[in-house]
Amino acid sequence: MKVDHASAANTFNKDFNRTTWHDESLWFVRQKRDKAVFAVTEFQELRELASNIKDHTLSNLDNYLIEFERNAINNGVKVHWASNGDEHNQIIATILKQCNAKRIVKSKSMLTEECHLNPYLEKNGFEVVDTDLGERIIQFRKEPPSHIVMPAIHLKKEEIGKTFHEHLGTPADEKDPQRLTEAARQHLREKFVASEVAISGVNFAIAETGSVVVCTNEGNADLGVNFAKVHIACMGIEKIIPSWKHLGVFTRILARSATGQPITSYTSHFTKPRKGYEMHIVIVDNGRTQQLGREDFRNSLKCIRCAACMNTCPVYRRSGGYSYNFTVPGPIGSILSPNLDLKKYSTLPFASTLCGSCSDVCPVKIDIHTQLYKWRQIIGKEHALPVSKRWSMKMLAQVFASPALYNVGGKLARFALRWLPHSFTYNATINPWTKSRELPEPPQESFRNWYQQNKQKK
Ligand code: SF4
């Protein structure tokens, strides 16, 4: 079904207090990012460097992927390739069956969200527990993440208290973040100890050594991997960087851009399985090579999922992550989603003011707002715009192309603005533009008339 961003945003906006608080919370993170970034005098050089490394890697992706695979296999890791989400899920289910595992702990991975791994595993009789605090909260509530770094940012502490009361037996009115976190900690310790397999995402995969690097703030990836006999790391093909020496560039920009921290609390490196243990890496395409082939959009694959573009976006902050109905919401999600289904996600590139703030903060210099604009043009050409918009644009094109029509149109508009009742000009169905804006005072005459008269006077 086609995603209707505007309607979904409208629903979110009905709760005025939540919208304001959501907006302010994300702006607070954006300000923290600014302070962290300005504290590093060479931050712009780091951005440039990160962008160039990613450019180079994407241009040589085939070679680096093969190098990565070869080195990982030499390290004793089993490498699997999945062309789409279904294959990814099937590969994981097969590994789980082979090692006779039923209890799985998972640290945050947007790729597994993208592939809908949890529902697939649960349908096949596996217990999968998300161990990132925010992810666990939304897993209890059977909700998807609304943000890629702070998945439960849409929830208030009172709502989390209620959820924990239902699932973890905390007191009904408990809303103290520290006590709630402690309850989650105790609950998750039991899950870690009992787990047989740990699934993790991958932030960076190093071709030179075949290692994967996972960044967390809670240490849950390390805990999971060290308790379980089997580690499965899932990564998109774009996570590759050529060598160790490049990693420092990305770890310096990732946390600063995401949460305003100098570095994530844990930056864990996994290269080979311990003796008697297993390590698997699943490398997933799922539309990425198609995006790589789109000249105008290929550099969206540089994304390191820091979420800075979401935190700064005035539309995301005021419409919430669910209004995008895509695993990665916000500006970058609005570029990635039409690649997978142009018709379904055709409203998302329009969910932007094109102010360019997303491009300004992006640590790998993706020209996000330009790409949003380019998707709009493609969507227009592919007739994926709503009929009303298509016809109104056609009519406007006729009016702007004809001075006579433009004149008559101007006269009519000035007359209508002056004489039509307020209930008509501000009717939200007829004129949604006025929902939160004032119409301008109609001028007495057009600029053309004024110019003609004043020119003659001179
Ligand atoms: S597009 Fe840039 S700013 Fe947005 S999540 Fe990706 S790396 Fe971060």
Tab-separated table of C-alpha atoms and ligand atoms in Angstrom:
chain	number	residue	atom	x	y	z
A	1	MET	CA	0.000	0.000	0.000
A	2	LYS	CA	1.230	3.485	-0.869
A	3	VAL	CA	2.740	5.391	2.060
A	4	ASP	CA	0.848	8.632	2.684
A	5	HIS	CA	3.392	10.643	4.634
A	6	ALA	CA	1.245	13.760	4.990
A	7	SER	CA	-1.716	11.878	6.509
A	8	ALA	CA	0.519	9.907	8.860
A	9	ALA	CA	2.235	13.130	9.938
A	10	ASN	CA	-1.178	14.676	10.498
A	11	THR	CA	-2.081	11.833	12.857
A	12	PHE	CA	1.202	12.302	14.770
A	13	ASN	CA	0.576	16.058	14.999
A	14	LYS	CA	-2.811	15.557	16.666
A	15	ASP	CA	-0.951	14.968	19.919
A	16	PHE	CA	0.426	18.486	20.199
A	17	ASN	CA	2.418	17.870	23.402
A	18	ARG	CA	4.127	14.788	21.994
A	19	THR	CA	4.997	16.556	18.753
A	20	THR	CA	6.537	19.492	20.634
A	21	TRP	CA	8.446	17.243	23.000
A	22	HIS	CA	9.659	14.985	20.108
A	23	ASP	CA	10.821	18.062	18.220
A	24	GLU	CA	12.646	19.465	21.258
A	25	SER	CA	14.276	16.134	22.189
A	26	LEU	CA	15.766	15.722	18.720
A	27	TRP	CA	16.839	19.340	18.556
A	28	PHE	CA	18.640	18.817	21.874
A	29	VAL	CA	20.581	15.924	20.260
A	30	ARG	CA	21.328	18.112	17.239
A	31	GLN	CA	22.772	20.795	19.541
A	32	LYS	CA	24.897	18.188	21.337
A	33	ARG	CA	26.166	17.135	17.918
A	34	ASP	CA	27.092	20.723	17.091
A	35	LYS	CA	29.112	21.130	20.303
A	36	ALA	CA	30.958	17.834	19.735
A	37	VAL	CA	31.671	18.686	16.117
A	38	PHE	CA	32.884	22.220	16.746
A	39	ALA	CA	35.259	20.894	19.411
A	40	VAL	CA	37.204	19.092	16.667
A	41	THR	CA	38.915	21.718	14.565
A	42	GLU	CA	39.629	19.283	11.714
A	43	PHE	CA	36.056	17.960	11.540
A	44	GLN	CA	35.473	19.262	8.013
A	45	GLU	CA	38.682	17.548	6.849
A	46	LEU	CA	37.465	14.329	8.480
A	47	ARG	CA	34.156	14.640	6.600
A	48	GLU	CA	36.000	15.146	3.342
A	49	LEU	CA	38.265	12.195	4.034
A	50	ALA	CA	35.363	9.920	5.043
A	51	SER	CA	33.475	10.894	1.913
A	52	ASN	CA	36.504	10.191	-0.298
A	53	ILE	CA	37.172	6.812	1.355
A	54	LYS	CA	33.562	5.808	0.787
A	55	ASP	CA	33.680	7.076	-2.811
A	56	HIS	CA	36.756	5.018	-3.498
A	57	THR	CA	35.296	1.930	-1.798
A	58	LEU	CA	32.015	2.128	-3.696
A	59	SER	CA	33.915	2.414	-6.976
A	60	ASN	CA	35.869	-0.744	-6.122
A	61	LEU	CA	33.214	-2.545	-4.129
A	62	ASP	CA	33.480	-5.834	-6.038
A	63	ASN	CA	37.196	-6.132	-5.269
A	64	TYR	CA	36.901	-5.124	-1.641
A	65	LEU	CA	34.017	-7.525	-0.996
A	66	ILE	CA	36.020	-10.420	-2.412
A	67	GLU	CA	39.086	-9.390	-0.403
A	68	PHE	CA	36.943	-9.183	2.725
A	69	GLU	CA	35.426	-12.615	2.117
A	70	ARG	CA	38.828	-14.207	1.456
A	71	ASN	CA	40.328	-12.805	4.643
A	72	ALA	CA	37.283	-13.669	6.760
A	73	ILE	CA	37.363	-17.279	5.516
A	74	ASN	CA	41.087	-17.456	6.288
A	75	ASN	CA	40.210	-16.343	9.823
A	76	GLY	CA	37.872	-19.327	10.192
A	77	VAL	CA	34.648	-17.351	9.643
A	78	LYS	CA	31.817	-18.778	7.521
A	79	VAL	CA	30.696	-16.193	4.966
A	80	HIS	CA	27.212	-16.248	3.383
A	81	TRP	CA	25.779	-14.058	0.622
A	82	ALA	CA	22.125	-12.987	0.467
A	83	SER	CA	20.648	-11.153	-2.491
A	84	ASN	CA	17.555	-10.045	-0.546
A	85	GLY	CA	15.866	-10.032	2.837
A	86	ASP	CA	14.213	-13.451	2.389
A	87	GLU	CA	17.534	-15.097	1.610
A	88	HIS	CA	19.117	-13.379	4.601
A	89	ASN	CA	16.405	-14.724	6.916
A	90	GLN	CA	16.593	-18.226	5.448
A	91	ILE	CA	20.390	-18.334	5.877
A	92	ILE	CA	20.065	-17.346	9.523
A	93	ALA	CA	17.301	-19.895	10.180
A	94	THR	CA	19.459	-22.603	8.577
A	95	ILE	CA	22.444	-21.724	10.816
A	96	LEU	CA	20.171	-21.770	13.872
A	97	LYS	CA	18.785	-25.178	12.922
A	98	GLN	CA	22.266	-26.556	12.251
A	99	CYS	CA	23.426	-25.610	15.716
A	100	ASN	CA	20.131	-26.680	17.244
A	101	ALA	CA	19.572	-23.260	18.825
A	102	LYS	CA	16.275	-21.862	20.048
A	103	ARG	CA	17.309	-18.839	22.132
A	104	ILE	CA	18.870	-15.932	20.323
A	105	VAL	CA	20.018	-12.541	21.590
A	106	LYS	CA	20.350	-9.743	19.099
A	107	SER	CA	22.111	-6.405	19.333
A	108	LYS	CA	20.842	-3.459	17.325
A	109	SER	CA	20.933	-3.998	13.592
A	110	MET	CA	18.914	-1.910	11.162
A	111	LEU	CA	19.631	-4.513	8.488
A	112	THR	CA	17.769	-7.227	10.403
A	113	GLU	CA	14.891	-4.738	10.805
A	114	GLU	CA	15.010	-4.084	7.068
A	115	CYS	CA	14.824	-7.848	6.399
A	116	HIS	CA	12.062	-8.357	9.026
A	117	LEU	CA	14.151	-11.026	10.716
A	118	ASN	CA	12.372	-11.042	14.105
A	119	PRO	CA	8.885	-11.935	12.816
A	120	TYR	CA	10.437	-14.538	10.512
A	121	LEU	CA	12.329	-16.237	13.346
A	122	GLU	CA	9.396	-16.053	15.741
A	123	LYS	CA	7.139	-17.625	13.099
A	124	ASN	CA	9.644	-20.455	12.835
A	125	GLY	CA	9.656	-21.142	16.569
A	126	PHE	CA	12.796	-19.278	17.704
A	127	GLU	CA	12.935	-16.900	20.668
A	128	VAL	CA	14.747	-13.735	19.640
A	129	VAL	CA	15.454	-11.041	22.229
A	130	ASP	CA	16.624	-7.565	21.286
A	131	THR	CA	19.201	-6.514	23.851
A	132	ASP	CA	19.596	-2.813	23.110
A	133	LEU	CA	17.417	-1.061	25.716
A	134	GLY	CA	15.437	1.016	23.218
A	135	GLU	CA	14.964	-1.984	20.930
A	136	ARG	CA	13.794	-4.159	23.839
A	137	ILE	CA	11.217	-1.539	24.817
A	138	ILE	CA	9.696	-1.442	21.353
A	139	GLN	CA	9.946	-5.223	21.032
A	140	PHE	CA	7.789	-5.532	24.177
A	141	ARG	CA	5.326	-3.117	22.599
A	142	LYS	CA	5.427	-4.915	19.229
A	143	GLU	CA	6.373	-1.670	17.497
A	144	PRO	CA	9.073	-0.994	14.894
A	145	PRO	CA	11.859	1.511	15.679
A	146	SER	CA	10.953	5.131	14.994
A	147	HIS	CA	14.586	6.296	14.777
A	148	ILE	CA	17.725	4.423	13.729
A	149	VAL	CA	19.869	5.394	16.737
A	150	MET	CA	17.196	6.023	19.396
A	151	PRO	CA	14.501	3.512	18.429
A	152	ALA	CA	12.106	4.433	21.268
A	153	ILE	CA	12.536	8.219	21.058
A	154	HIS	CA	8.789	8.593	20.411
A	155	LEU	CA	7.950	7.217	23.883
A	156	LYS	CA	7.733	9.021	27.209
A	157	LYS	CA	9.129	7.536	30.411
A	158	GLU	CA	5.581	7.032	31.770
A	159	GLU	CA	4.761	4.848	28.739
A	160	ILE	CA	7.961	2.849	29.205
A	161	GLY	CA	7.090	2.412	32.903
A	162	LYS	CA	3.705	0.996	31.917
A	163	THR	CA	5.313	-1.365	29.393
A	164	PHE	CA	7.852	-2.603	31.960
A	165	HIS	CA	5.089	-3.057	34.527
A	166	GLU	CA	3.264	-5.340	32.073
A	167	HIS	CA	6.324	-7.312	30.959
A	168	LEU	CA	8.838	-7.110	33.796
A	169	GLY	CA	6.581	-6.630	36.813
A	170	THR	CA	8.003	-3.257	37.899
A	171	PRO	CA	5.659	-1.114	40.105
A	172	ALA	CA	2.707	0.265	38.140
A	173	ASP	CA	3.651	3.930	38.599
A	174	GLU	CA	7.422	3.503	38.183
A	175	LYS	CA	8.860	6.084	35.812
A	176	ASP	CA	12.331	6.666	37.183
A	177	PRO	CA	14.687	6.049	34.222
A	178	GLN	CA	17.440	4.617	36.416
A	179	ARG	CA	15.194	2.082	38.128
A	180	LEU	CA	13.550	1.117	34.834
A	181	THR	CA	16.966	0.633	33.226
A	182	GLU	CA	18.079	-1.524	36.147
A	183	ALA	CA	14.979	-3.729	35.704
A	184	ALA	CA	15.802	-4.127	32.004
A	185	ARG	CA	19.429	-4.880	32.880
A	186	GLN	CA	18.499	-7.720	35.253
A	187	HIS	CA	16.012	-9.135	32.743
A	188	LEU	CA	18.527	-9.011	29.889
A	189	ARG	CA	21.319	-10.624	31.949
A	190	GLU	CA	19.163	-13.760	32.201
A	191	LYS	CA	18.625	-13.733	28.459
A	192	PHE	CA	22.353	-13.304	27.750
A	193	VAL	CA	23.288	-16.194	30.030
A	194	ALA	CA	20.707	-18.518	28.454
A	195	SER	CA	21.416	-17.577	24.832
A	196	GLU	CA	22.809	-20.024	22.316
A	197	VAL	CA	23.347	-17.674	19.379
A	198	ALA	CA	24.142	-13.933	19.251
A	199	ILE	CA	23.199	-11.907	16.203
A	200	SER	CA	24.801	-8.517	15.690
A	201	GLY	CA	24.812	-5.808	13.083
A	202	VAL	CA	28.008	-4.423	11.583
A	203	ASN	CA	29.061	-0.775	11.511
A	204	PHE	CA	32.248	-1.289	9.524
A	205	ALA	CA	33.742	-4.317	7.755
A	206	ILE	CA	37.460	-4.164	7.062
A	207	ALA	CA	38.485	-5.728	3.764
A	208	GLU	CA	42.185	-5.898	4.663
A	209	THR	CA	41.635	-8.202	7.653
A	210	GLY	CA	38.150	-9.662	7.207
A	211	SER	CA	37.124	-8.171	10.588
A	212	VAL	CA	33.836	-6.559	11.527
A	213	VAL	CA	33.440	-3.616	13.908
A	214	VAL	CA	30.303	-3.068	15.984
A	215	CYS	CA	29.659	0.210	17.834
A	216	THR	CA	27.304	0.243	20.837
A	217	ASN	CA	26.766	2.335	23.930
A	218	GLU	CA	25.478	-0.472	26.119
A	219	GLY	CA	28.064	-3.187	25.493
A	220	ASN	CA	25.257	-5.565	24.598
A	221	ALA	CA	26.910	-6.823	21.403
A	222	ASP	CA	30.030	-7.881	23.350
A	223	LEU	CA	28.020	-9.515	26.094
A	224	GLY	CA	25.912	-11.456	23.586
A	225	VAL	CA	28.842	-12.601	21.479
A	226	ASN	CA	30.918	-13.656	24.481
A	227	PHE	CA	28.177	-15.747	26.093
A	228	ALA	CA	26.827	-17.480	22.995
A	229	LYS	CA	28.557	-20.325	21.172
A	230	VAL	CA	27.699	-18.894	17.781
A	231	HIS	CA	27.987	-15.311	16.521
A	232	ILE	CA	26.163	-14.251	13.350
A	233	ALA	CA	27.082	-10.781	12.056
A	234	CYS	CA	24.756	-9.302	9.411
A	235	MET	CA	25.967	-6.545	7.102
A	236	GLY	CA	24.935	-4.715	3.968
A	237	ILE	CA	27.496	-4.700	1.149
A	238	GLU	CA	28.109	-0.972	1.697
A	239	LYS	CA	29.640	-1.460	5.163
A	240	ILE	CA	33.066	-2.266	3.699
A	241	ILE	CA	36.048	0.021	4.241
A	242	PRO	CA	39.425	-0.868	2.765
A	243	SER	CA	41.740	-1.084	5.788
A	244	TRP	CA	42.327	-0.528	9.509
A	245	LYS	CA	43.902	2.863	8.933
A	246	HIS	CA	40.538	4.151	7.627
A	247	LEU	CA	38.541	3.052	10.651
A	248	GLY	CA	39.667	5.922	12.898
A	249	VAL	CA	38.228	8.456	10.474
A	250	PHE	CA	34.781	6.913	10.812
A	251	THR	CA	34.809	6.260	14.545
A	252	ARG	CA	35.676	9.939	15.071
A	253	ILE	CA	32.702	11.170	13.069
A	254	LEU	CA	30.070	8.522	13.865
A	255	ALA	CA	29.305	9.117	17.549
A	256	ARG	CA	29.867	12.866	17.321
A	257	SER	CA	27.280	13.100	14.549
A	258	ALA	CA	24.868	10.654	16.186
A	259	THR	CA	24.645	11.625	19.844
A	260	GLY	CA	27.330	14.238	20.370
A	261	GLN	CA	29.674	11.794	22.122
A	262	PRO	CA	33.386	11.780	21.226
A	263	ILE	CA	33.155	8.031	20.606
A	264	THR	CA	30.679	5.205	21.250
A	265	SER	CA	31.177	3.562	24.654
A	266	TYR	CA	32.093	0.262	23.007
A	267	THR	CA	33.805	-0.171	19.656
A	268	SER	CA	34.102	-3.946	19.395
A	269	HIS	CA	36.256	-5.738	16.856
A	270	PHE	CA	35.427	-9.298	15.825
A	271	THR	CA	37.917	-11.075	13.605
A	272	LYS	CA	37.786	-14.802	14.288
A	273	PRO	CA	35.820	-17.271	16.401
A	274	ARG	CA	37.314	-18.510	19.656
A	275	LYS	CA	38.334	-22.163	19.811
A	276	GLY	CA	35.218	-24.330	19.868
A	277	TYR	CA	32.980	-21.373	18.840
A	278	GLU	CA	31.501	-20.383	15.470
A	279	MET	CA	31.350	-17.080	13.660
A	280	HIS	CA	29.252	-16.369	10.561
A	281	ILE	CA	28.961	-13.224	8.460
A	282	VAL	CA	25.924	-12.710	6.228
A	283	ILE	CA	26.543	-10.156	3.468
A	284	VAL	CA	23.325	-8.700	2.080
A	285	ASP	CA	22.499	-6.828	-1.121
A	286	ASN	CA	18.718	-6.198	-0.929
A	287	GLY	CA	18.589	-3.473	-3.583
A	288	ARG	CA	21.968	-1.923	-2.830
A	289	THR	CA	23.617	-2.837	-6.149
A	290	GLN	CA	20.621	-1.314	-7.922
A	291	GLN	CA	21.151	1.930	-5.981
A	292	LEU	CA	24.878	1.724	-6.782
A	293	GLY	CA	23.936	1.660	-10.452
A	294	ARG	CA	21.878	4.869	-10.181
A	295	GLU	CA	24.391	7.589	-10.890
A	296	ASP	CA	22.457	10.311	-9.102
A	297	PHE	CA	21.826	8.238	-5.992
A	298	ARG	CA	24.820	5.936	-5.618
A	299	ASN	CA	26.466	8.007	-2.938
A	300	SER	CA	23.499	7.430	-0.606
A	301	LEU	CA	25.336	4.130	0.021
A	302	LYS	CA	28.024	6.109	1.866
A	303	CYS	CA	25.602	6.442	4.785
A	304	ILE	CA	27.016	5.325	8.147
A	305	ARG	CA	23.566	5.494	9.839
A	306	CYS	CA	24.409	8.221	12.336
A	307	ALA	CA	20.898	9.761	12.123
A	308	ALA	CA	22.193	13.351	12.160
A	309	CYS	CA	20.028	14.100	9.099
A	310	MET	CA	16.916	12.974	11.015
A	311	ASN	CA	17.738	14.943	14.158
A	312	THR	CA	18.119	18.147	12.172
A	313	CYS	CA	15.223	17.667	9.737
A	314	PRO	CA	12.296	19.987	10.579
A	315	VAL	CA	9.887	17.571	8.894
A	316	TYR	CA	11.125	14.435	10.675
A	317	ARG	CA	11.175	16.167	14.040
A	318	ARG	CA	7.553	17.214	13.633
A	319	SER	CA	6.160	14.161	11.889
A	320	GLY	CA	7.811	11.268	13.778
A	321	GLY	CA	9.554	8.201	12.418
A	322	TYR	CA	6.409	6.156	11.792
A	323	SER	CA	5.085	8.624	9.234
A	324	TYR	CA	7.730	7.299	6.788
A	325	ASN	CA	6.680	3.651	7.178
A	326	PHE	CA	10.186	2.560	6.157
A	327	THR	CA	12.979	0.974	8.210
A	328	VAL	CA	15.178	4.039	7.817
A	329	PRO	CA	13.017	7.156	8.239
A	330	GLY	CA	13.912	10.789	7.666
A	331	PRO	CA	15.848	12.344	4.792
A	332	ILE	CA	18.168	9.409	4.050
A	333	GLY	CA	15.270	6.933	4.194
A	334	SER	CA	13.407	9.093	1.681
A	335	ILE	CA	16.299	8.548	-0.758
A	336	LEU	CA	16.756	4.835	-0.082
A	337	SER	CA	13.093	3.814	-0.115
A	338	PRO	CA	12.089	4.849	-3.696
A	339	ASN	CA	14.948	2.683	-4.939
A	340	LEU	CA	13.104	-0.352	-3.577
A	341	ASP	CA	9.533	0.633	-4.541
A	342	LEU	CA	9.044	3.923	-6.355
A	343	LYS	CA	5.219	3.923	-6.258
A	344	LYS	CA	4.894	2.831	-2.640
A	345	TYR	CA	7.324	5.438	-1.314
A	346	SER	CA	6.604	8.197	-3.821
A	347	THR	CA	5.447	10.679	-1.158
A	348	LEU	CA	8.643	10.464	0.908
A	349	PRO	CA	10.968	12.631	-1.226
A	350	PHE	CA	8.309	15.340	-0.834
A	351	ALA	CA	8.511	15.124	2.974
A	352	SER	CA	11.239	17.735	3.013
A	353	THR	CA	11.549	21.508	2.890
A	354	LEU	CA	14.759	21.060	0.823
A	355	CYS	CA	16.392	23.427	3.308
A	356	GLY	CA	19.635	21.441	2.989
A	357	SER	CA	20.274	21.101	6.721
A	358	CYS	CA	20.541	17.304	6.261
A	359	SER	CA	23.345	17.690	3.721
A	360	ASP	CA	25.115	20.211	5.972
A	361	VAL	CA	25.315	17.839	8.932
A	362	CYS	CA	25.957	14.585	7.042
A	363	PRO	CA	29.409	13.374	8.165
A	364	VAL	CA	30.065	11.614	4.841
A	365	LYS	CA	28.859	14.560	2.744
A	366	ILE	CA	25.898	12.944	1.009
A	367	ASP	CA	24.054	15.559	-1.062
A	368	ILE	CA	20.777	14.472	0.539
A	369	HIS	CA	18.522	17.383	-0.379
A	370	THR	CA	19.727	17.351	-3.996
A	371	GLN	CA	18.888	13.661	-4.240
A	372	LEU	CA	15.446	14.269	-2.744
A	373	TYR	CA	14.854	16.863	-5.444
A	374	LYS	CA	16.054	14.426	-8.129
A	375	TRP	CA	13.678	11.718	-6.888
A	376	ARG	CA	10.825	14.248	-7.151
A	377	GLN	CA	11.638	14.780	-10.807
A	378	ILE	CA	11.726	11.037	-11.470
A	379	ILE	CA	8.468	10.507	-9.590
A	380	GLY	CA	6.858	13.255	-11.684
A	381	LYS	CA	8.073	11.693	-14.937
A	382	GLU	CA	6.984	8.200	-13.882
A	383	HIS	CA	3.444	9.510	-13.182
A	384	ALA	CA	3.689	8.424	-9.577
A	385	LEU	CA	2.280	11.740	-8.313
A	386	PRO	CA	-1.342	11.886	-7.059
A	387	VAL	CA	-3.821	12.711	-9.866
A	388	SER	CA	-4.864	15.996	-8.206
A	389	LYS	CA	-1.259	17.174	-8.036
A	390	ARG	CA	-0.548	16.096	-11.611
A	391	TRP	CA	-3.537	18.037	-12.988
A	392	SER	CA	-2.978	21.106	-10.876
A	393	MET	CA	0.677	21.234	-12.008
A	394	LYS	CA	-0.430	20.906	-15.637
A	395	MET	CA	-2.925	23.738	-15.211
A	396	LEU	CA	-0.348	25.944	-13.506
A	397	ALA	CA	2.143	25.252	-16.301
A	398	GLN	CA	-0.480	26.546	-18.808
A	399	VAL	CA	-1.117	29.655	-16.717
A	400	PHE	CA	2.587	30.470	-16.262
A	401	ALA	CA	3.207	29.948	-19.977
A	402	SER	CA	0.568	32.478	-21.065
A	403	PRO	CA	0.764	36.200	-19.998
A	404	ALA	CA	-2.961	36.648	-20.739
A	405	LEU	CA	-3.986	33.691	-18.584
A	406	TYR	CA	-1.571	34.804	-15.864
A	407	ASN	CA	-3.194	38.245	-15.837
A	408	VAL	CA	-6.717	36.857	-15.581
A	409	GLY	CA	-5.575	34.349	-12.927
A	410	GLY	CA	-4.004	37.142	-10.855
A	411	LYS	CA	-7.195	39.232	-11.037
A	412	LEU	CA	-9.329	36.281	-10.008
A	413	ALA	CA	-7.027	35.388	-7.114
A	414	ARG	CA	-7.000	38.983	-5.806
A	415	PHE	CA	-10.783	39.152	-6.082
A	416	ALA	CA	-11.245	35.762	-4.400
A	417	LEU	CA	-8.898	36.562	-1.532
A	418	ARG	CA	-10.742	39.807	-0.875
A	419	TRP	CA	-14.357	38.654	-1.200
A	420	LEU	CA	-14.618	34.938	-0.536
A	421	PRO	CA	-15.598	34.046	3.040
A	422	HIS	CA	-12.831	33.047	5.453
A	423	SER	CA	-14.512	29.644	5.929
A	424	PHE	CA	-13.889	28.972	2.227
A	425	THR	CA	-10.344	30.308	1.761
A	426	TYR	CA	-9.205	28.616	4.984
A	427	ASN	CA	-11.064	25.357	4.342
A	428	ALA	CA	-8.475	22.635	5.073
A	429	THR	CA	-9.840	20.332	2.342
A	430	ILE	CA	-9.873	22.969	-0.380
A	431	ASN	CA	-6.710	24.754	0.743
A	432	PRO	CA	-4.553	22.580	3.065
A	433	TRP	CA	-1.756	25.177	2.766
A	434	THR	CA	-3.659	27.393	5.228
A	435	LYS	CA	-3.782	24.745	7.976
A	436	SER	CA	-0.920	26.420	9.766
A	437	ARG	CA	-0.280	29.530	7.671
A	438	GLU	CA	-1.881	32.903	7.056
A	439	LEU	CA	-2.745	33.912	3.505
A	440	PRO	CA	-1.127	37.167	2.365
A	441	GLU	CA	-3.134	40.386	2.142
A	442	PRO	CA	-4.201	40.693	-1.530
A	443	PRO	CA	-2.558	43.716	-3.201
A	444	GLN	CA	-4.790	46.349	-4.855
A	445	GLU	CA	-3.199	45.762	-8.231
A	446	SER	CA	-0.690	43.523	-9.929
A	447	PHE	CA	3.014	44.381	-10.108
A	448	ARG	CA	2.681	44.605	-13.894
A	449	ASN	CA	0.039	47.367	-13.580
A	450	TRP	CA	2.035	49.212	-10.956
A	451	TYR	CA	5.152	49.018	-13.119
A	452	GLN	CA	3.383	50.281	-16.237
A	453	GLN	CA	1.969	53.290	-14.381
A	454	ASN	CA	5.183	54.193	-12.580
A	455	LYS	CA	7.282	53.744	-15.676
A	456	GLN	CA	5.072	56.260	-17.527
A	457	LYS	CA	5.351	58.791	-14.653
A	458	LYS	CA	9.151	58.742	-14.967
B	1	SF4	S1	22.716	10.277	5.415
B	1	SF4	FE1	24.485	11.150	6.488
B	1	SF4	S2	23.541	12.218	8.228
B	1	SF4	FE2	21.972	10.795	7.478
B	1	SF4	S3	22.240	8.937	8.667
B	1	SF4	FE3	23.478	8.704	6.842
B	1	SF4	S4	25.522	9.399	7.383
B	1	SF4	FE4	24.126	10.170	8.964
